[in-house]
XYZ file of C-alpha atoms in Angstrom:
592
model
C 0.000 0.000 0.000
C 1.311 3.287 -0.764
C -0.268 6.665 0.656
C -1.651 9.066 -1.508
C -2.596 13.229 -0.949
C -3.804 15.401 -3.108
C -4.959 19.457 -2.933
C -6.555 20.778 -5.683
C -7.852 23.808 -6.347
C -6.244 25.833 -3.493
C -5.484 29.355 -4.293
C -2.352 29.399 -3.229
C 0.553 27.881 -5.253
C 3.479 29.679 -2.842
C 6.060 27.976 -1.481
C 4.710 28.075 2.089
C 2.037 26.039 0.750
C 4.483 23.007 -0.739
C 6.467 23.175 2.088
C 2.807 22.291 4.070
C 1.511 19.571 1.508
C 4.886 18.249 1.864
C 4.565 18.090 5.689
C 1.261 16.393 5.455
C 2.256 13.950 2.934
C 4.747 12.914 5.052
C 1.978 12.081 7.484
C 1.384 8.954 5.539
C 5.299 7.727 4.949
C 4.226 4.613 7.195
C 2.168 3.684 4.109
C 5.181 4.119 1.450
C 8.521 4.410 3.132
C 10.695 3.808 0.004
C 9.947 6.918 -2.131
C 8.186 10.450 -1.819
C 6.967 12.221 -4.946
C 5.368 15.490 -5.063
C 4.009 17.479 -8.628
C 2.879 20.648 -8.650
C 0.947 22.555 -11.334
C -0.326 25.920 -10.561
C -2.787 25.608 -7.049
C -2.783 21.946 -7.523
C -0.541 19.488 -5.450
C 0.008 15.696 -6.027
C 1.615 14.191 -3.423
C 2.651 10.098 -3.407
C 4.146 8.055 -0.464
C 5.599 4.891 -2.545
C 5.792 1.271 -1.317
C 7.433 -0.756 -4.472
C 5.608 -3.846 -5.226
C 5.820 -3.477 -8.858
C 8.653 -2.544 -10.743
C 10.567 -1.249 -7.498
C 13.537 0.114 -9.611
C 11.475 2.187 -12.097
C 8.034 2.774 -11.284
C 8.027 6.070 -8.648
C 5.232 8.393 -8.714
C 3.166 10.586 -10.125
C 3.024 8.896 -13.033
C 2.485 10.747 -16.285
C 1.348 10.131 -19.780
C 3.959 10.383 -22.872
C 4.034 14.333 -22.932
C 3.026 14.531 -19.211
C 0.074 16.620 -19.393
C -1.683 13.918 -17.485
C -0.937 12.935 -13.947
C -1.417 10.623 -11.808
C -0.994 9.553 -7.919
C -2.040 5.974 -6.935
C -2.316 3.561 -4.058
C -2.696 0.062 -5.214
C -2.457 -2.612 -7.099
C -4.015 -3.651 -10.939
C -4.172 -7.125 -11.726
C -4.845 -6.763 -15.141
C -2.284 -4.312 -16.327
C -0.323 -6.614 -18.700
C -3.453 -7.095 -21.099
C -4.973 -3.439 -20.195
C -1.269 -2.357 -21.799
C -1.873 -4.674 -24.932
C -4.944 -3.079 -25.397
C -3.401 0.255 -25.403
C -1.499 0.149 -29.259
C 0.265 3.875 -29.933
C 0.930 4.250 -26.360
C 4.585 4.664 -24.770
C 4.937 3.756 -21.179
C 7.684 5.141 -19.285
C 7.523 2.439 -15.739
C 6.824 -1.231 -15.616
C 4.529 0.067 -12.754
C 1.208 -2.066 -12.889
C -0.606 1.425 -12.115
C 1.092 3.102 -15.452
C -1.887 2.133 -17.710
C -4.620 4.526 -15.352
C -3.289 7.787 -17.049
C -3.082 6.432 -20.699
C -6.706 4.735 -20.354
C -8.190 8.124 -19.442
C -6.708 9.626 -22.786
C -8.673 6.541 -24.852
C -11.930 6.965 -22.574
C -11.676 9.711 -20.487
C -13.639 9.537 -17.174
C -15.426 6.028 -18.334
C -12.875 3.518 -18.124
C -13.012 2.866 -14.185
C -14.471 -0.440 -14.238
C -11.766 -1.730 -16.579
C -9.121 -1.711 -13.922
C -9.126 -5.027 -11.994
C -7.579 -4.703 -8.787
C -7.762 -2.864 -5.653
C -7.091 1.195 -5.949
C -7.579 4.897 -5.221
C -5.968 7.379 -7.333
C -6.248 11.157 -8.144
C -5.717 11.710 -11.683
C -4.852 15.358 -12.725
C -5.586 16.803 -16.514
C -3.300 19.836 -16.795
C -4.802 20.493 -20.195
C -7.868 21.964 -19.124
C -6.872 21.721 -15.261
C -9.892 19.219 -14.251
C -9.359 15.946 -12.213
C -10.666 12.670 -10.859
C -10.439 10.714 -8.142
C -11.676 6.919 -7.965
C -11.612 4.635 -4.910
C -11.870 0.442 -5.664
C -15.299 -1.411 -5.666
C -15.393 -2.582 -2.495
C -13.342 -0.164 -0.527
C -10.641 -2.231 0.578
C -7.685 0.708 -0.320
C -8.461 3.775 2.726
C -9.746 7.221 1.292
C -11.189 10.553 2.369
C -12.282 13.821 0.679
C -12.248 17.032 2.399
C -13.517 20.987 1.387
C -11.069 24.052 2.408
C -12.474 27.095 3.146
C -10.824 28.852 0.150
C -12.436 26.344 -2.285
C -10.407 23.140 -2.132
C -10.605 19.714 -2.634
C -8.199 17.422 -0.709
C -8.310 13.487 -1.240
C -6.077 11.484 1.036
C -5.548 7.653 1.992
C -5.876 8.407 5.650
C -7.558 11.276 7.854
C -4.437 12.403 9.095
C -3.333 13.897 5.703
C -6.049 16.244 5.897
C -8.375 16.499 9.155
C -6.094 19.494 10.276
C -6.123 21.926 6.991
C -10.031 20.873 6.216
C -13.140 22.644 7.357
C -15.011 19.279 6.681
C -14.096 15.491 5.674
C -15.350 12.662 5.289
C -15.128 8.976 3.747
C -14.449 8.587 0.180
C -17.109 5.977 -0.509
C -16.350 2.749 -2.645
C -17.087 2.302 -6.219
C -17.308 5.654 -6.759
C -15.837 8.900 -9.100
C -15.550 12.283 -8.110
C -15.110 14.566 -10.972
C -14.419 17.849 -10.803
C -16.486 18.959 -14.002
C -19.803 17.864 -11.816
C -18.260 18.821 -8.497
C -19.926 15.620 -6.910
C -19.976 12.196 -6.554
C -21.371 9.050 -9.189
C -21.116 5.385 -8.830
C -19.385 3.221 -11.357
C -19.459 0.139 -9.502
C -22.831 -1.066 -10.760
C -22.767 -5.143 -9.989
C -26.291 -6.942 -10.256
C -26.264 -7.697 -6.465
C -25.504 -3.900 -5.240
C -29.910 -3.305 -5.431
C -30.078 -6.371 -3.246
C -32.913 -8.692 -5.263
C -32.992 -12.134 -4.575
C -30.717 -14.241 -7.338
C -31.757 -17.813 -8.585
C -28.441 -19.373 -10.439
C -28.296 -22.720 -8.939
C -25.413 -23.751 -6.738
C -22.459 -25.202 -8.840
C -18.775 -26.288 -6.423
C -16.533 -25.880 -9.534
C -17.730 -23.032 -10.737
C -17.082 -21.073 -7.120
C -13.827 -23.417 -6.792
C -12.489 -21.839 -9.822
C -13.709 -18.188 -9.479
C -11.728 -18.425 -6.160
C -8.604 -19.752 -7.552
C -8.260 -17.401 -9.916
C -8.808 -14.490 -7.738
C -5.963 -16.040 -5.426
C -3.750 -16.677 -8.640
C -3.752 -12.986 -10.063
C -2.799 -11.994 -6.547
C 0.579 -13.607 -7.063
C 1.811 -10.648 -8.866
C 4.632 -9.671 -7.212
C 8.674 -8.247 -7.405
C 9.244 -8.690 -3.721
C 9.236 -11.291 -1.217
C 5.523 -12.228 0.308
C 3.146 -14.456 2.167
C -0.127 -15.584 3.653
C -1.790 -14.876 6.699
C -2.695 -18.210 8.434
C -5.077 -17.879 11.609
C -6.026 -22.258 10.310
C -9.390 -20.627 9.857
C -10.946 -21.987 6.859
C -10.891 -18.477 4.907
C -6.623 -18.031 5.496
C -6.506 -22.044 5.214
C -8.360 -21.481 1.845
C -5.698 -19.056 0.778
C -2.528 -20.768 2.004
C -3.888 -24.022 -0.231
C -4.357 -22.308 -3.035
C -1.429 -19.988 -2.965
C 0.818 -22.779 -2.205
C -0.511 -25.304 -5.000
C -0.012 -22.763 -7.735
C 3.059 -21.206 -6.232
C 5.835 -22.848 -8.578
C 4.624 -21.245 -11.801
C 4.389 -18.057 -10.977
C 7.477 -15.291 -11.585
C 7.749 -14.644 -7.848
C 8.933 -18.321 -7.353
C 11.914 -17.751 -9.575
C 12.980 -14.511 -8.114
C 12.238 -15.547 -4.122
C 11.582 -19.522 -4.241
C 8.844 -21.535 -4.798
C 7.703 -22.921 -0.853
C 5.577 -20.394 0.629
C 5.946 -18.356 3.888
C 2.617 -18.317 6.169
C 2.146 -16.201 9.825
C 0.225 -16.231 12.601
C -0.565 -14.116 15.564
C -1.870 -15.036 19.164
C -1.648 -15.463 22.485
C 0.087 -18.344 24.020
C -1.942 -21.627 23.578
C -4.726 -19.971 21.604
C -6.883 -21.061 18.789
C -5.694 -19.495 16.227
C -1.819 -20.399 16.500
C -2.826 -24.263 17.192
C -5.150 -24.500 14.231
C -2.216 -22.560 11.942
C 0.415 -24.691 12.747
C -1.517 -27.850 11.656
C -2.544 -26.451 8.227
C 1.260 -25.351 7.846
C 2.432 -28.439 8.857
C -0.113 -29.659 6.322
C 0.602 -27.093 3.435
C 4.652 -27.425 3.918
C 4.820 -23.778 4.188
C 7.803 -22.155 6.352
C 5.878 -21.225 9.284
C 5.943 -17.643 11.143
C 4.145 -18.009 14.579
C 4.276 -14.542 16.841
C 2.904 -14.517 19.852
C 2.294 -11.501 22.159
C 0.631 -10.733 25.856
C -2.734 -8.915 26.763
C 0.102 -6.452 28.288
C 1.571 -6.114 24.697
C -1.713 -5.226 22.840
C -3.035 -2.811 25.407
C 0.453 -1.303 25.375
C -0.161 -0.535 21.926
C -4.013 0.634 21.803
C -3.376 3.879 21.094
C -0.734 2.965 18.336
C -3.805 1.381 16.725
C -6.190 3.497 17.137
C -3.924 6.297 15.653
C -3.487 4.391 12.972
C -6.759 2.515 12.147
C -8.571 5.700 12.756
C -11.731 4.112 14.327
C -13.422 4.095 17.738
C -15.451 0.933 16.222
C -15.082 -1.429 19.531
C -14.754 -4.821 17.104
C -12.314 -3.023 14.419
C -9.954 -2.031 17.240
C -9.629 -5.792 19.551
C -8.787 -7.445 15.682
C -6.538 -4.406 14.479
C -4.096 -4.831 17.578
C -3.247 -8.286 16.759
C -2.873 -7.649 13.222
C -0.944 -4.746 13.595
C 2.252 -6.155 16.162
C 2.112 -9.138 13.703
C 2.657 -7.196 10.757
C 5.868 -5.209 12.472
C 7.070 -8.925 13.048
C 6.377 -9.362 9.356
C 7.674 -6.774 7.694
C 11.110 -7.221 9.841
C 11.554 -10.174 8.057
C 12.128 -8.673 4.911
C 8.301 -9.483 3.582
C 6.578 -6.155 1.900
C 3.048 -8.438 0.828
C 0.661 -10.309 2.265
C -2.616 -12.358 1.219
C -5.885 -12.441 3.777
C -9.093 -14.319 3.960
C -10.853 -11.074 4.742
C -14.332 -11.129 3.328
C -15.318 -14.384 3.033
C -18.086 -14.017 5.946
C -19.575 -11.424 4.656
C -19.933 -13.385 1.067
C -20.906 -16.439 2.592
C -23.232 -15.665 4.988
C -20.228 -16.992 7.432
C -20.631 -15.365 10.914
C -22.172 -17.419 13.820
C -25.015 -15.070 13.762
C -26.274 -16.407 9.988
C -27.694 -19.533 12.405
C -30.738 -17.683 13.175
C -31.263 -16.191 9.358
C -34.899 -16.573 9.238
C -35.001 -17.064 5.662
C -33.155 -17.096 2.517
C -34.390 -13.550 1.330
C -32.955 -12.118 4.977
C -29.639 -13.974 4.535
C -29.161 -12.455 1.291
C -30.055 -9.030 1.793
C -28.003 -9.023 4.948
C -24.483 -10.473 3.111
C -25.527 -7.597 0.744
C -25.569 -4.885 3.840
C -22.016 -6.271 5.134
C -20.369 -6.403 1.729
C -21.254 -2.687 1.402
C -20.054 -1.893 4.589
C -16.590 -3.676 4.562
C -15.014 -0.611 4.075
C -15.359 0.170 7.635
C -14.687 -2.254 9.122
C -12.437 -5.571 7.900
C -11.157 -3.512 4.936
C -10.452 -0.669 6.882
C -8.621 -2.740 9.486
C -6.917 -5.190 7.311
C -5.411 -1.937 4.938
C -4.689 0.559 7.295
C -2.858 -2.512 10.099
C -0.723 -4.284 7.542
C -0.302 -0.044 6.105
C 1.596 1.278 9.528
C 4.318 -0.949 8.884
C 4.701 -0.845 5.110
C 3.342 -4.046 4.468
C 0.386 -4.544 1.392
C -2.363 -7.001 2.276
C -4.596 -8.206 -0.291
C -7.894 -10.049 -0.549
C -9.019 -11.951 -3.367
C -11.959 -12.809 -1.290
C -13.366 -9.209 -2.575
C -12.113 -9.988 -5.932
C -14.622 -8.512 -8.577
C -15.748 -11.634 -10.626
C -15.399 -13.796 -7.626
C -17.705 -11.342 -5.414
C -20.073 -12.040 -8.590
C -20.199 -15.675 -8.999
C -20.856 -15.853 -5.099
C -23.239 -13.016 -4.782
C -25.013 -14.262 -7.704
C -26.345 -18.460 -6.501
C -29.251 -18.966 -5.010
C -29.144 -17.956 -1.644
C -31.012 -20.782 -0.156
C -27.342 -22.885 -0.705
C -26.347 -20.640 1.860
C -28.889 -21.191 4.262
C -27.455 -23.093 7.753
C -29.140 -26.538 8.400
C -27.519 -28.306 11.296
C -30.107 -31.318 10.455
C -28.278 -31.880 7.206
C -24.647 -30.413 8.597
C -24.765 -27.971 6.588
C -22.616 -25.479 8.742
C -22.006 -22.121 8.164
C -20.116 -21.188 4.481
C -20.996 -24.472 4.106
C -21.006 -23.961 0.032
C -17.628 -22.648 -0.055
C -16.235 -25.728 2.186
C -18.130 -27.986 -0.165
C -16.266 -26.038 -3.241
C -12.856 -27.424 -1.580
C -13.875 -30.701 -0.448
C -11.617 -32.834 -2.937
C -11.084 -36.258 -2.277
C -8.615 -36.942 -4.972
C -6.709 -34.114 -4.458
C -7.399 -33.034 -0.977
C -6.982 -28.875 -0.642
C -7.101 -29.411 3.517
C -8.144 -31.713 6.348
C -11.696 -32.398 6.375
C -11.352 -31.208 10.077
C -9.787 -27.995 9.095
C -11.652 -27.467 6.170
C -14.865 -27.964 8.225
C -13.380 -26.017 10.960
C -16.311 -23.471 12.819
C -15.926 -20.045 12.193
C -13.615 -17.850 14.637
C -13.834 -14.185 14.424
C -10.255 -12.641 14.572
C -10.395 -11.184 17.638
C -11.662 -14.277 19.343
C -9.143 -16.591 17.735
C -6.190 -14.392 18.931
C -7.079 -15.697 22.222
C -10.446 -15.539 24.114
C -8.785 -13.750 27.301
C -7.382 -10.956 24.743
C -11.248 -9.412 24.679
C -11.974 -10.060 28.520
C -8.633 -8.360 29.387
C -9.413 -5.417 27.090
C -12.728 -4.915 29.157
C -10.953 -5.081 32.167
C -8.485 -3.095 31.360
C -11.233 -0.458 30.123
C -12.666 -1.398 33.929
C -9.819 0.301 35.219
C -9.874 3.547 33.645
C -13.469 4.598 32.660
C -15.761 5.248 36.351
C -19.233 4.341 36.177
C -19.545 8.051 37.026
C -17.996 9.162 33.611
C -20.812 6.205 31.848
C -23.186 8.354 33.523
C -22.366 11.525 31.039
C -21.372 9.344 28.334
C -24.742 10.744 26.227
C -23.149 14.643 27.171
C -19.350 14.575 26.503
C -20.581 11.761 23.051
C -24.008 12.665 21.919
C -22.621 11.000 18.413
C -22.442 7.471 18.231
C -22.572 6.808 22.592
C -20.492 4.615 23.932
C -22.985 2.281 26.059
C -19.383 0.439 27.335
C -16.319 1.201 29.260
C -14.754 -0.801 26.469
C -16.006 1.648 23.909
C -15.430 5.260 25.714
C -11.732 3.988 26.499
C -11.510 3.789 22.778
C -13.509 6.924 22.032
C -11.212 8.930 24.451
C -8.011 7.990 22.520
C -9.776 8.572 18.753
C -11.068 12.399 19.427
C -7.395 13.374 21.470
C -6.013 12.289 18.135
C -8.921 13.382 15.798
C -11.052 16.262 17.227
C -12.821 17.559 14.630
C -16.479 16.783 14.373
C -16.113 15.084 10.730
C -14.064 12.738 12.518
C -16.277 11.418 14.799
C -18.660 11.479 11.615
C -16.422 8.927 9.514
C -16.647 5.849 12.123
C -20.095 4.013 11.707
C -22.103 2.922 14.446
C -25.365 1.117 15.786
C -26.037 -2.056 18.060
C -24.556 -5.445 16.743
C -24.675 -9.035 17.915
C -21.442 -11.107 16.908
C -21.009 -8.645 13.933
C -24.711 -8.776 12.868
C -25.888 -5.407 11.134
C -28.433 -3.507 13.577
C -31.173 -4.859 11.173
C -30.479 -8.960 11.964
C -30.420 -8.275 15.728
C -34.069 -8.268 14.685
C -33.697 -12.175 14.008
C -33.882 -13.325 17.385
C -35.556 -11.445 20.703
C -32.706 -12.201 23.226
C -29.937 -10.575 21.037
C -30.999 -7.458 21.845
C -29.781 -8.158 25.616
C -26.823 -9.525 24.793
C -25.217 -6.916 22.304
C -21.823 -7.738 21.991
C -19.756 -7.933 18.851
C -17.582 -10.679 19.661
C -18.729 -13.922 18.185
C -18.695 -15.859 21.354
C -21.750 -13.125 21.946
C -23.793 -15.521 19.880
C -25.572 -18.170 22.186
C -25.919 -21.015 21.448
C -24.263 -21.101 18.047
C -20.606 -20.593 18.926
C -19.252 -23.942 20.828
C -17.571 -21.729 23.717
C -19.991 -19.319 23.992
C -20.249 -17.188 26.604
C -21.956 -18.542 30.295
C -23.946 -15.494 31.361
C -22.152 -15.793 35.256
C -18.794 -15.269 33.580
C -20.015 -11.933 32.100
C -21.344 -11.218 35.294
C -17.696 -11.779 36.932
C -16.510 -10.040 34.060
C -17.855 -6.200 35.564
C -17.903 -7.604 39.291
C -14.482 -8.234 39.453
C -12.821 -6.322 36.792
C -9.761 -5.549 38.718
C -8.753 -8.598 39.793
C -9.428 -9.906 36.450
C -6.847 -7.426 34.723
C -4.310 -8.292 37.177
C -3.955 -11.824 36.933
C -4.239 -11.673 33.138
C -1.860 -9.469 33.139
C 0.171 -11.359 35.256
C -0.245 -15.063 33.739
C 0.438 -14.567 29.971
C 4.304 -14.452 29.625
C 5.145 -10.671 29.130
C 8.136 -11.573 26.314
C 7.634 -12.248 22.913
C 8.854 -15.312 21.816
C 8.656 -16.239 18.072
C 10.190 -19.495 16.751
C 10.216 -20.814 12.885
C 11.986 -22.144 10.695
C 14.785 -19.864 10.374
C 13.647 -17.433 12.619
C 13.977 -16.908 16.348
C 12.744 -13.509 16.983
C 12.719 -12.277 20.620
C 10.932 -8.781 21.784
């Protein structure tokens, strides 16, 4: 991921005013730390924090067209660039950067060629001829932008708030599958796929066809000119990934320049879920095999890190950032700039614990519709913005286009849990894998029940966080909680901890604006808490939340212990998990 900042339109093209675009650029070097760019024409300012994935020796930005009248700053990645060039005859390009075709396919189609690009981006693209621009964010969202209005009249577009909450009188999300032209002044959606109006589809349920959609969306993610890996958590989604990734490792050009056996990591607390369940698939996969551990001391340590960086108050988003962000320090220390994640999947598939109680096919749909649309704040958001504070790219073929298509597109009623017929949750995609003759996992993996990240990490990582939040926000400070946060209350101790930290680092109002909110159960929406009566008691997003569905679910007495004894609690968690890092691999012994 790179980080991208643009101005336009600002009435001021003085030197003072570089010299300030320069220091706010340099607000997002965590998401590019191997080049800076900056182009100026007149009152507009392009500004580019580079992380080489493509073409590292050649391909810095802006990019331009062949006489450079057209200009371009991107973050992210396009699959498709090799036949999108081909398709380009007359045209010179000046990098092997995948993102070089984005300026030359606006001179063949001008503002209309958006939905050509296959990949995950958002770019500001600059026409000095007539001095109008555009800026375009992915389908699904899974690349971080904003827009903000100055005062004087300007536009500013950046990959994170930071880059522009302090010069902007208001902000706000850039939202997905959209174009913002300056020739309208406003908003319009490109991203126009036959499940986005939410109607009920009918194409019948076929294993192969999903098999293959997903393999290919895992295989044009192999594009790479540095070293990478997988995240394994041995859930089925990561599992999915590694098998995939693994089996069609050897033909790619990244196994000639950096081998052909994959690397896979893992994050957790001692003895959890997560790094038991990895190991096994590794062991499995033959991968080389990254396992970090950390304390509840460690993430709570670094709360504030996160929440500077993941700019969110969002309760769920922040317990499964933490993890992912130490684990992607550990990562990128090894020399790894890329990573592939599972992230996605549930919201596809119908695959949190919650989907048990879907009353009906029609409900199940429209709600996997609702969660796809919202990724962008929340798993996409966390998974680009964690992996992005250490210079590290993730990427999700999960939210692949033509794969979100094919899935989004069968007859919902496949999806549909039936514990009569074991037919567990994402039960159509672990059908999709099931191969006896070539086996992609173990049936016990592959039929593994779903963990949400945060849960996997470690169960005592969420009831430490609570306790923790015990210890610093007084039922008397609850009781103005509506007063001080009349946006989006925190109804927990949990959730003003993390409110606290987001507005000390992002006190404007439009911040407060960008974080979504709204009662959940186990990650539900606010509409399926509707599905079942007792939910509405019990709202917690963490998956164990969801009662008799998850096989540890919460008891209601330990919840109860949870706020009677919070202190104690945080001290002996504290105390028992080992306060040193210890991370052992093949290869690797990392102590911290």
């Amino acid at each position: 991921m790179c980080g991208i900042l643009a101005v336009l339109g600002c009435s001021d093209d003085s030197q003072a005013k570089r010299v300030r675009v320069l220091e706010l650029s340099r607000r997002l070097k965590h998401r590019g730390p191997d080049w800076s760019g900056l182009y100026q024409h007149g009152d507009c300012y392009l500004a580019h924090q580079r992380l080489a994935i493509i073409d590292p020796a050649s391909g810095d930005q802006p990019l331009y067209n062949e006489d450079e009248t057209i200009v371009v700053t991107v973050n992210g990645e396009i699959y498709n660039h090799e036949q999108l060039r081909e398709s380009l005859t007359g045209h010179k390009f000046k990098t092997g950067s995948d993102c070089d075709v984005i300026a030359h396919l606006y001179e063949e189609h001008g503002e209309n060629f958006i939905d050509m690009l296959d990949g995950m981006f958002s770019f500001v693209l600059l026409d000095t001829r007539d001095n109008t621009y555009i800026a375009a964010r992915d389908a699904i969202g899974i690349t971080s932008l904003y827009i903000g209005w100055g005062l004087d009249g300007s536009v500013w577009i950046s990959s994170e708030l930071k880059g522009l909450n302090d010069d902007c009188e208001h902000f706000e999300v850039f939202p997905p599958g959209h174009l913002y032209s300056s020739k309208t002044g406003g908003f319009r959606r490109w991203y126009n796929p036959p499940w986005f109006s939410e109607a009920i589809p009918s194409t019948p349920y076929d294993p192969l066809v999903l098999r293959h959609a997903f393999e290919d969306a895992v295989i044009k993610r192999l594009m790479t000119d540095v070293p990478f890996g997988v995240l394994l958590s041995g859930g089925l989604d990561s599992s999915l990934v590694a098998a995939i990734t693994s089996r069609h490792l050897s033909s790619t050009k990244a196994a000639k320049q950096w081998g052909a056996q994959l690397h896979s990591f893992c994050v957790g607390l001692e003895g959890s879920p997560d790094l038991k369940a990895a190991r096994e698939v590794a062991d499995y996969l033959g991968t080389v095999h990254h396992e970090f551990t950390f304390t509840v001391q460690d993430g709570i340590d670094a709360i504030e890190d996160v929440i500077y960086h993941i700019e969110t108050y969002d309760v769920t988003t922040i317990r499964a950032s933490t993890p992912m962000f130490l684990m992607s320090r550990k990562i990128k220390s090894l020399g790894v700039k890329m990573v592939i994640s599972g992230e996605g999947s549930d919201e596809i598939f119908g695959g949190y614990l919650y989907f048990h109680k879907a009353p009906n096919k029609e409900e199940l749909h429209r709600e996997t519709c609702r969660k796809i649309k919202a990724l962008h704040q929340y798993d996409c958001l966390r998974a680009n913005k964690s992996t992005s504070a250490w210079g590290l790219e993730a990427r999700v073929p999960f939210l692949d286009k033509e794969f979100i298509n094919v899935a989004m597109s069968i007859d919902p009623e496949a999806k549909m849990i039936n514990m009569d017929e074991k037919r567990i949750e994402k039960w159509i995609l672990r059908r999709a894998f099931d191969d006896e003759d070539h086996p992609y996992l173990p049936k016990h993996i592959l039929y593994r029940q779903k963990e949400q990240f945060s849960d996997g990490v470690g169960y005592s990582w969420i009831d430490g966080l609570k306790a923790h939040a015990e210890l610093h926000v007084t039922d008397k400070m609850m009781l103005n909680a509506a007063h001080i946060f009349p946006f989006n209350t925190p109804v927990t101790k949990e959730a003003y901890y993390y409110r606290m930290i987001f507005e000390r680092f992002f006190p404007q109002n439009s911040a407060k604006l960008t974080v979504p909110g709204g009662a959940s159960i186990a990650c539900s929406t606010e509409k399926a808490i509707e599905w079942d009566a007792s939910w509405s008691k019990n709202l917690d997003p963490s998956g164990r939340a969801a009662l008799g569905v998850h096989n540890d679910a919460y008891k209601q007495q330990k919840v109860a212990s949870i706020a009677a004894a919070a202190g104690n609690l945080a001290t002996s968690l504290i105390d028992d998990v080992p306060r040193t890092m210890d991370i052992q691999a093949p290869g690797v012994v990392i102590r911290g």
